[in-house]
Amino acid sequence: MTTLHKDPVLVVMQLTGGNDYFNTVVPYTDQNYFDSRSTLQIPEERVLKIDEEFGFHPAMGPMKDIYDSGDMAVIHGVGYENSSRSHFRSMDIWHTCEPDKIGTEGWLARAIREIDPTAEK
């Protein structure tokens, strides 16, 4: 049977490892960025500007198209208090949303259970 109904889609993109936030979402108006990254900076004229302060790395043209269409958001300054600065503990916290204990279930599984509590879809 053909239907025009399309179920919503959630895409979670996790850039683990070598992603450099400040060269992915470039603060092109912040002189501290340029002063601190004399060899790593993205020159302002190459930045794909998304507003008056931030822009994407030049290789992110397809992502900028998605952003411009309103189907993507950038959330700045995501973190948690009292970081131990351990990469492994941080990844555990990000995956489980349990900063005060060792989690046994990931945040995405919990979110899907909330969206579809009877597992019908």
Coordinates of N, CA, C and O in Angstrom, one line a residue:
M1 N 0.8 -1.2 0.0 CA 0.0 0.0 0.0 C 0.9 1.2 0.0 O 1.8 1.3 0.8
T2 N 0.6 2.2 -0.8 CA 1.3 3.4 -0.9 C 0.7 4.5 0.0 O -0.5 4.6 0.1
T3 N 1.6 5.2 0.7 CA 1.2 6.2 1.7 C 2.0 7.5 1.5 O 3.1 7.4 1.1
L4 N 1.4 8.6 1.8 CA 2.1 9.8 1.8 C 2.6 10.2 3.1 O 3.3 11.2 3.3
H5 N 2.3 9.4 4.1 CA 2.8 9.6 5.5 C 4.3 9.2 5.6 O 4.6 8.1 5.2
K6 N 5.0 10.1 6.2 CA 6.5 9.8 6.3 C 6.8 9.9 7.8 O 6.5 10.9 8.4
D7 N 7.3 8.8 8.4 CA 7.7 8.8 9.8 C 8.8 9.8 10.0 O 9.7 10.0 9.1
P8 N 8.8 10.5 11.2 CA 9.9 11.4 11.4 C 11.3 10.7 11.5 O 11.3 9.5 11.9
V9 N 12.3 11.4 11.2 CA 13.7 10.8 11.3 C 14.5 11.6 12.2 O 14.5 12.8 12.1
L10 N 15.2 10.9 13.1 CA 16.2 11.5 14.0 C 17.6 11.1 13.6 O 17.8 9.9 13.5
V11 N 18.4 12.0 13.3 CA 19.8 11.7 12.9 C 20.7 12.2 14.0 O 20.6 13.4 14.3
V12 N 21.5 11.4 14.6 CA 22.5 11.8 15.6 C 23.8 11.6 15.0 O 24.2 10.6 14.6
M13 N 24.6 12.7 14.9 CA 25.9 12.7 14.4 C 26.9 12.9 15.6 O 26.9 14.0 16.2
Q14 N 27.7 11.9 15.8 CA 28.7 12.0 16.9 C 30.1 12.0 16.2 O 30.4 11.1 15.5
L15 N 30.8 13.1 16.4 CA 32.1 13.2 15.9 C 33.1 12.9 17.0 O 33.5 13.8 17.8
T16 N 33.5 11.7 17.1 CA 34.4 11.2 18.1 C 35.8 11.2 17.7 O 36.1 10.9 16.6
G17 N 36.7 11.6 18.6 CA 38.1 11.5 18.3 C 38.7 12.8 17.8 O 38.8 13.8 18.6
G18 N 39.1 12.8 16.6 CA 39.9 14.0 16.1 C 39.1 15.2 15.7 O 39.7 16.1 15.1
N19 N 37.8 15.3 15.9 CA 37.1 16.5 15.6 C 37.6 17.7 16.4 O 37.7 17.6 17.6
D20 N 37.9 18.8 15.8 CA 38.3 20.0 16.4 C 37.1 21.0 16.3 O 36.9 21.6 15.2
Y21 N 36.4 21.2 17.4 CA 35.2 22.1 17.3 C 35.5 23.4 16.7 O 34.8 23.9 15.9
F22 N 36.6 24.1 17.2 CA 36.9 25.4 16.7 C 37.3 25.5 15.3 O 37.3 26.6 14.7
N23 N 37.6 24.4 14.6 CA 37.8 24.4 13.2 C 36.7 23.8 12.5 O 36.7 23.6 11.2
T24 N 35.7 23.4 13.2 CA 34.4 22.9 12.6 C 33.4 24.0 12.6 O 32.8 24.3 11.5
V25 N 33.2 24.6 13.7 CA 32.4 25.8 13.9 C 33.3 26.9 14.3 O 33.7 27.0 15.4
V26 N 33.7 27.7 13.3 CA 34.8 28.7 13.5 C 34.3 30.0 14.0 O 33.4 30.6 13.4
P27 N 34.9 30.5 15.2 CA 34.5 31.8 15.7 C 35.3 32.9 15.0 O 36.2 33.5 15.5
Y28 N 34.9 33.2 13.7 CA 35.7 34.0 12.9 C 35.8 35.4 13.2 O 36.6 36.2 12.7
T29 N 35.0 35.9 14.2 CA 35.1 37.3 14.7 C 35.9 37.4 16.0 O 36.2 38.5 16.5
D30 N 36.4 36.3 16.5 CA 37.1 36.2 17.8 C 38.6 36.3 17.6 O 39.2 35.3 17.1
Q31 N 39.2 37.4 17.9 CA 40.7 37.5 17.7 C 41.5 36.4 18.5 O 42.6 36.0 18.1
N32 N 40.9 36.0 19.6 CA 41.6 34.9 20.4 C 41.8 33.7 19.6 O 42.8 33.0 19.7
Y33 N 40.8 33.4 18.7 CA 40.9 32.2 17.9 C 42.1 32.3 17.0 O 42.9 31.4 16.9
F34 N 42.3 33.5 16.3 CA 43.4 33.7 15.4 C 44.7 33.7 16.1 O 45.7 33.2 15.7
D35 N 44.7 34.4 17.3 CA 46.0 34.5 18.1 C 46.4 33.1 18.6 O 47.6 32.8 18.7
S36 N 45.5 32.3 19.0 CA 45.8 31.0 19.5 C 46.1 29.9 18.5 O 46.6 28.8 18.9
R37 N 45.8 30.1 17.3 CA 45.9 29.1 16.2 C 46.6 29.6 15.0 O 46.1 29.6 13.9
S38 N 47.9 30.0 15.3 CA 48.6 30.7 14.2 C 48.8 29.7 13.0 O 48.9 30.2 11.8
T39 N 48.9 28.4 13.2 CA 49.1 27.5 12.1 C 47.9 26.6 11.8 O 47.8 26.0 10.8
L40 N 46.8 26.7 12.7 CA 45.6 25.8 12.5 C 44.4 26.6 12.1 O 43.4 26.0 11.7
Q41 N 44.5 27.9 12.1 CA 43.3 28.7 11.9 C 42.7 28.6 10.5 O 43.5 28.3 9.5
I42 N 41.4 28.8 10.3 CA 40.8 28.9 9.0 C 40.6 30.4 8.7 O 40.0 31.1 9.5
P43 N 41.3 30.9 7.7 CA 41.2 32.3 7.4 C 39.7 32.7 7.2 O 38.9 32.0 6.6
E44 N 39.4 33.9 7.7 CA 38.0 34.4 7.7 C 37.4 34.3 6.3 O 36.2 34.0 6.1
E45 N 38.2 34.7 5.3 CA 37.6 34.7 3.9 C 37.3 33.3 3.4 O 36.5 33.1 2.4
R46 N 37.7 32.2 4.1 CA 37.4 30.8 3.7 C 36.2 30.2 4.5 O 35.7 29.2 4.1
V47 N 35.9 30.9 5.6 CA 34.8 30.4 6.5 C 33.5 30.5 5.8 O 33.2 31.5 5.1
L48 N 32.7 29.4 5.9 CA 31.3 29.5 5.4 C 30.4 30.0 6.5 O 30.0 29.3 7.4
K49 N 30.2 31.3 6.4 CA 29.5 32.0 7.5 C 28.1 31.6 7.7 O 27.3 31.5 6.7
I50 N 27.7 31.4 9.0 CA 26.3 31.0 9.3 C 25.6 32.1 10.1 O 24.4 32.1 10.2
D51 N 26.4 33.0 10.6 CA 25.8 34.2 11.3 C 26.9 35.2 11.4 O 28.0 35.1 10.8
E52 N 26.7 36.2 12.2 CA 27.7 37.3 12.3 C 28.9 37.0 13.2 O 29.8 37.8 13.4
E53 N 29.0 35.8 13.7 CA 30.0 35.4 14.6 C 30.7 34.1 14.3 O 31.9 33.9 14.5
F54 N 29.9 33.1 13.8 CA 30.4 31.8 13.5 C 30.2 31.4 12.1 O 29.3 31.9 11.4
G55 N 31.0 30.4 11.7 CA 30.9 29.8 10.4 C 31.5 28.4 10.3 O 32.2 28.0 11.3
F56 N 31.2 27.7 9.3 CA 31.7 26.3 9.2 C 33.0 26.3 8.4 O 33.3 27.2 7.6
H57 N 33.7 25.2 8.7 CA 35.0 24.9 7.9 C 34.6 24.9 6.4 O 33.5 24.4 6.1
P58 N 35.5 25.3 5.6 CA 35.2 25.3 4.1 C 34.8 23.9 3.6 O 34.1 23.9 2.6
A59 N 35.2 22.8 4.2 CA 34.9 21.5 3.6 C 33.5 21.1 4.0 O 33.0 20.0 3.6
M60 N 32.8 21.9 4.8 CA 31.4 21.5 5.3 C 30.3 22.1 4.5 O 29.2 22.3 5.0
G61 N 30.6 22.4 3.2 CA 29.5 22.9 2.4 C 28.2 22.2 2.4 O 27.1 22.8 2.6
P62 N 28.2 20.8 2.3 CA 27.0 20.1 2.3 C 26.2 20.3 3.7 O 25.0 20.3 3.7
M63 N 27.0 20.4 4.8 CA 26.4 20.6 6.1 C 25.8 22.0 6.2 O 24.7 22.2 6.8
K64 N 26.5 22.9 5.6 CA 25.9 24.3 5.6 C 24.6 24.4 4.8 O 23.7 25.1 5.3
D65 N 24.5 23.6 3.8 CA 23.2 23.6 3.0 C 22.1 23.1 3.9 O 21.0 23.6 3.9
I66 N 22.4 22.0 4.7 CA 21.4 21.5 5.6 C 21.1 22.5 6.7 O 19.9 22.7 7.0
Y67 N 22.1 23.2 7.2 CA 21.9 24.2 8.2 C 21.0 25.3 7.6 O 20.1 25.8 8.3
D68 N 21.4 25.8 6.4 CA 20.6 26.9 5.8 C 19.2 26.5 5.6 O 18.3 27.4 5.6
S69 N 18.9 25.2 5.3 CA 17.5 24.8 5.1 C 16.7 24.7 6.4 O 15.5 24.5 6.3
G70 N 17.4 24.9 7.5 CA 16.7 24.8 8.8 C 16.5 23.4 9.4 O 15.8 23.2 10.4
D71 N 17.3 22.5 8.8 CA 17.2 21.1 9.3 C 18.3 20.7 10.1 O 18.6 19.5 10.4
M72 N 19.1 21.6 10.6 CA 20.3 21.3 11.5 C 20.5 22.5 12.4 O 20.2 23.6 12.0
A73 N 20.9 22.2 13.6 CA 21.2 23.2 14.6 C 22.6 23.0 15.1 O 23.2 21.9 15.1
V74 N 23.2 24.1 15.5 CA 24.5 24.1 16.2 C 24.3 24.5 17.6 O 23.7 25.5 17.9
I75 N 24.8 23.7 18.6 CA 24.6 24.0 20.0 C 26.0 24.2 20.5 O 26.8 23.3 20.5
H76 N 26.2 25.4 21.0 CA 27.5 25.8 21.5 C 27.7 25.5 23.0 O 26.7 25.6 23.7
G77 N 28.9 25.2 23.5 CA 29.2 25.2 24.9 C 28.5 24.0 25.6 O 28.2 24.2 26.8
V78 N 28.4 22.9 25.0 CA 27.8 21.8 25.7 C 28.9 21.1 26.5 O 30.0 20.9 26.1
G79 N 28.6 20.8 27.8 CA 29.5 20.2 28.7 C 28.9 19.8 30.0 O 27.7 19.7 30.1
Y80 N 29.7 19.5 31.0 CA 29.2 19.2 32.3 C 30.1 19.7 33.3 O 31.3 19.9 33.1
E81 N 29.6 19.8 34.5 CA 30.4 20.4 35.6 C 31.4 19.4 36.1 O 31.2 18.2 36.1
N82 N 32.5 19.9 36.7 CA 33.5 19.1 37.4 C 34.1 18.0 36.6 O 34.3 16.9 37.0
S83 N 34.5 18.4 35.4 CA 35.1 17.4 34.5 C 36.4 16.9 35.1 O 37.3 17.6 35.6
S84 N 36.6 15.5 35.0 CA 37.8 14.9 35.4 C 38.9 15.0 34.4 O 40.1 14.7 34.6
R85 N 38.6 15.5 33.2 CA 39.4 15.6 32.0 C 39.9 14.3 31.5 O 40.9 14.2 30.8
S86 N 39.2 13.2 31.9 CA 39.5 11.9 31.3 C 38.6 11.7 30.1 O 37.4 11.8 30.2
H87 N 39.2 11.4 29.0 CA 38.5 11.2 27.7 C 37.5 10.0 27.9 O 36.4 10.0 27.5
F88 N 38.0 8.9 28.6 CA 37.1 7.7 28.7 C 35.9 7.9 29.6 O 34.8 7.5 29.3
R89 N 36.1 8.6 30.7 CA 35.0 8.9 31.6 C 34.0 9.9 30.9 O 32.8 9.8 31.0
S90 N 34.6 10.9 30.2 CA 33.7 11.8 29.5 C 32.9 11.1 28.5 O 31.7 11.4 28.3
M91 N 33.4 10.2 27.7 CA 32.6 9.4 26.7 C 31.5 8.6 27.4 O 30.4 8.5 26.9
D92 N 31.8 8.0 28.6 CA 30.8 7.3 29.3 C 29.7 8.2 29.7 O 28.5 7.9 29.6
I93 N 30.0 9.4 30.2 CA 29.0 10.4 30.6 C 28.2 10.8 29.4 O 27.0 10.9 29.4
W94 N 28.8 11.1 28.3 CA 28.1 11.5 27.1 C 27.2 10.5 26.6 O 26.0 10.7 26.1
H95 N 27.6 9.2 26.6 CA 26.8 8.1 26.1 C 25.6 7.8 27.0 O 24.6 7.3 26.6
T96 N 25.7 8.0 28.3 CA 24.7 7.6 29.3 C 24.0 8.7 30.0 O 22.9 8.5 30.5
C97 N 24.5 9.9 29.9 CA 24.0 11.1 30.6 C 23.9 10.8 32.1 O 23.0 11.2 32.8
E98 N 24.9 10.1 32.6 CA 25.0 9.8 34.0 C 26.3 10.3 34.6 O 27.3 9.6 34.7
P99 N 26.4 11.6 35.0 CA 27.6 12.2 35.4 C 28.0 11.7 36.8 O 29.2 11.8 37.2
D100 N 27.1 11.2 37.6 CA 27.4 10.9 39.0 C 27.5 9.4 39.3 O 27.8 9.0 40.4
K101 N 27.3 8.6 38.3 CA 27.4 7.1 38.5 C 27.7 6.5 37.2 O 27.7 7.1 36.1
I102 N 28.1 5.2 37.2 CA 28.4 4.5 36.0 C 27.0 4.1 35.4 O 26.3 3.4 36.0
G103 N 26.7 4.6 34.2 CA 25.5 4.3 33.6 C 25.4 2.9 33.0 O 26.4 2.3 32.6
T104 N 24.2 2.3 32.9 CA 24.0 1.0 32.3 C 23.2 1.0 31.0 O 23.0 0.0 30.4
E105 N 22.7 2.2 30.6 CA 21.9 2.4 29.5 C 22.2 3.7 28.8 O 22.4 4.7 29.5
G106 N 22.2 3.7 27.5 CA 22.5 4.9 26.8 C 21.4 5.9 26.7 O 20.2 5.5 26.8
W107 N 21.7 7.2 26.5 CA 20.6 8.2 26.4 C 19.7 8.0 25.2 O 18.5 8.3 25.3
L108 N 20.3 7.5 24.1 CA 19.5 7.4 22.9 C 18.4 6.3 23.1 O 17.3 6.4 22.7
A109 N 18.8 5.2 23.8 CA 17.8 4.1 24.0 C 16.7 4.6 24.9 O 15.5 4.3 24.7
R110 N 17.0 5.4 25.9 CA 16.0 6.0 26.8 C 15.1 7.0 26.0 O 13.9 7.0 26.2
A111 N 15.7 7.8 25.1 CA 14.9 8.7 24.3 C 13.9 8.0 23.4 O 12.8 8.3 23.3
I112 N 14.4 6.9 22.8 CA 13.6 6.2 21.9 C 12.4 5.5 22.6 O 11.3 5.4 22.2
R113 N 12.7 5.0 23.8 CA 11.7 4.4 24.6 C 10.6 5.4 25.0 O 9.4 5.1 25.0
E114 N 11.0 6.6 25.3 CA 10.1 7.7 25.6 C 9.2 8.0 24.3 O 8.0 8.3 24.5
I115 N 9.8 8.1 23.2 CA 9.1 8.4 21.9 C 8.2 7.3 21.6 O 7.0 7.5 21.1
D116 N 8.6 6.0 21.8 CA 7.8 4.9 21.3 C 7.7 3.8 22.5 O 8.3 2.8 22.4
P117 N 7.0 4.1 23.6 CA 7.1 3.3 24.8 C 6.5 1.9 24.6 O 6.9 1.0 25.3
T118 N 5.7 1.6 23.6 CA 5.2 0.3 23.3 C 5.9 -0.4 22.2 O 5.5 -1.5 21.8
A119 N 7.0 0.2 21.7 CA 7.8 -0.4 20.6 C 7.0 -0.8 19.4 O 7.1 -1.9 18.9
E120 N 6.1 0.1 19.0 CA 5.3 -0.2 17.9 C 5.9 0.1 16.5 O 5.4 -0.3 15.5
K121 N 6.9 1.0 16.5 CA 7.5 1.4 15.2 C 8.9 0.8 15.1 O 9.6 0.5 15.9

